[in-house]
Coordinates of N, CA and C in Angstrom, one line a residue:
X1 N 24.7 -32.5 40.5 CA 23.8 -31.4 40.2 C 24.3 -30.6 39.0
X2 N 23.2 -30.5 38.3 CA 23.6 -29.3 37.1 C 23.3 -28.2 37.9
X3 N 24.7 -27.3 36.8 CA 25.0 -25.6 37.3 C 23.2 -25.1 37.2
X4 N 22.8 -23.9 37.8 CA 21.6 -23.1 37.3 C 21.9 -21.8 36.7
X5 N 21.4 -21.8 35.8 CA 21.7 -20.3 34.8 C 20.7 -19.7 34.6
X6 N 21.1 -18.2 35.2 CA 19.5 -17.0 34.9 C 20.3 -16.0 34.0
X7 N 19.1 -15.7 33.2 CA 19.8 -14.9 32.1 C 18.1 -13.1 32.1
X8 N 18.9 -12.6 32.0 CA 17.9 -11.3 31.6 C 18.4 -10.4 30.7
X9 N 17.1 -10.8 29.6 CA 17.7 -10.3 28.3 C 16.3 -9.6 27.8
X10 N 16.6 -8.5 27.2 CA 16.0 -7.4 26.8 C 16.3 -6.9 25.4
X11 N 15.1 -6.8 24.6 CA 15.5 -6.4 22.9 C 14.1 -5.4 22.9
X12 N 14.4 -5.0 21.1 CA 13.3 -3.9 20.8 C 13.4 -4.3 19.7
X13 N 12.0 -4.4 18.8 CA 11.9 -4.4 17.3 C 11.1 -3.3 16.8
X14 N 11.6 -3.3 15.3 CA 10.7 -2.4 14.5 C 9.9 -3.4 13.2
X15 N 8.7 -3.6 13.4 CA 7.7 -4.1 12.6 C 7.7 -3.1 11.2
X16 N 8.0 -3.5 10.2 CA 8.2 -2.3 8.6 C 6.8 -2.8 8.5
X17 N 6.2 -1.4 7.7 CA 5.0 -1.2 7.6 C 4.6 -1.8 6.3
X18 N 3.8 -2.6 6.1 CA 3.8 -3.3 4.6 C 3.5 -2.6 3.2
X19 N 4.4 -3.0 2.3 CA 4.5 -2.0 1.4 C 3.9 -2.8 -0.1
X20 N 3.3 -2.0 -1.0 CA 2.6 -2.7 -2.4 C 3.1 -1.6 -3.4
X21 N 3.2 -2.3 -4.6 CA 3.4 -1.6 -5.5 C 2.0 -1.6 -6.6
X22 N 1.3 -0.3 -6.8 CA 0.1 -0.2 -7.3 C 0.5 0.0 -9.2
X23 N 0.3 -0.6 -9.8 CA 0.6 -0.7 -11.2 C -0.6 -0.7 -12.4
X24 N -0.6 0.5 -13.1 CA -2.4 0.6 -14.3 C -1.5 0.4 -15.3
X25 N -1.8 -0.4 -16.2 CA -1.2 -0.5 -18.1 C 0.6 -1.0 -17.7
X26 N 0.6 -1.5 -16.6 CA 2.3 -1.4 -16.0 C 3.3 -0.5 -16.1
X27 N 2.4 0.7 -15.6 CA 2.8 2.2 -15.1 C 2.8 1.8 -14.0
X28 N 4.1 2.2 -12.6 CA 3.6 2.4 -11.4 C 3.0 3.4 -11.4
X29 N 1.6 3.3 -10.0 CA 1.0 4.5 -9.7 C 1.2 5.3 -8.4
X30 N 2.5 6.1 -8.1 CA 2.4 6.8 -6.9 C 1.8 7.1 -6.4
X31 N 1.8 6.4 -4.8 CA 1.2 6.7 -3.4 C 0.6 8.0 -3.4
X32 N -0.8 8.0 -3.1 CA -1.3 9.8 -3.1 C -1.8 10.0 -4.6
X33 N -1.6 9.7 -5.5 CA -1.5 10.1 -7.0 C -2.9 10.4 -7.4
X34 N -3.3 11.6 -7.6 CA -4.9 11.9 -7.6 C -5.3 12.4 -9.0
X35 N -4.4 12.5 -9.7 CA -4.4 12.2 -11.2 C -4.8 11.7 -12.1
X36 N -6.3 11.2 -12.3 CA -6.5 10.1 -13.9 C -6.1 10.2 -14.6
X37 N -5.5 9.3 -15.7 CA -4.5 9.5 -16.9 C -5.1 8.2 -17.6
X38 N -5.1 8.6 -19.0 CA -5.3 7.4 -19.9 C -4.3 6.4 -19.8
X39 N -3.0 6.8 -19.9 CA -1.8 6.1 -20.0 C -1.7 5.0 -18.8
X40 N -2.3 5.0 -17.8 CA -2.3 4.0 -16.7 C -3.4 3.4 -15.8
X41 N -4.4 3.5 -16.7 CA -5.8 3.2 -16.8 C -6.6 3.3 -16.3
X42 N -6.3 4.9 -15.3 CA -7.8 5.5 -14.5 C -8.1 6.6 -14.4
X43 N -8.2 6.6 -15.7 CA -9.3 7.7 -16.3 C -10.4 7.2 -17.1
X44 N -11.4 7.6 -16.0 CA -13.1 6.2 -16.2 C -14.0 7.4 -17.1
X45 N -13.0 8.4 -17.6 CA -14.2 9.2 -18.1 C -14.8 9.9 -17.1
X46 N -16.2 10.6 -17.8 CA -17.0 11.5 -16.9 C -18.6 11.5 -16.8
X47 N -19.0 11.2 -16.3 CA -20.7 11.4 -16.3 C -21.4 12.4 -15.3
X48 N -22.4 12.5 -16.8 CA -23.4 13.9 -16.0 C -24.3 13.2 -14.6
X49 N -24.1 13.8 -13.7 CA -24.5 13.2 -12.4 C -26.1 13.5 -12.8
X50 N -26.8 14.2 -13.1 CA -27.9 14.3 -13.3 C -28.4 13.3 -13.9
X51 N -28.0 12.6 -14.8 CA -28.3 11.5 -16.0 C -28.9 10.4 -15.2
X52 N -28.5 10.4 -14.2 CA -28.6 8.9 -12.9 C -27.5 8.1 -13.0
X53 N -28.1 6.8 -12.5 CA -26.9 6.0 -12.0 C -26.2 5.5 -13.5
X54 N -25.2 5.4 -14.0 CA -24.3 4.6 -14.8 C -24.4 2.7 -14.7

């Protein structure tokens, strides 16, 4: 007869939250960044909302 082996085993993970790097003109664009800038290409300009749709 083979021996019988019981084993109890217990772990914990951490899943990393997936991360991207956002890049306009190959400027990164920091997380949050609520700033349009010509330099990194989103600054779409402005329109008179009265004018209608674009």
């Amino acid at each position: 007869d083979d021996p019988v082996f019981t084993f109890a085993i217990q772990g914990f993970g951490i899943v990393p939250q997936p991360d991207i790097n956002v890049q306009g003109n190959g400027l990164d664009i920091a997380d949050g960044d609520p700033v349009p800038r010509p330099d990194d290409h989103t600054d779409f300009g402005s329109v008179d909302v009265a004018a209608g749709p674009v």
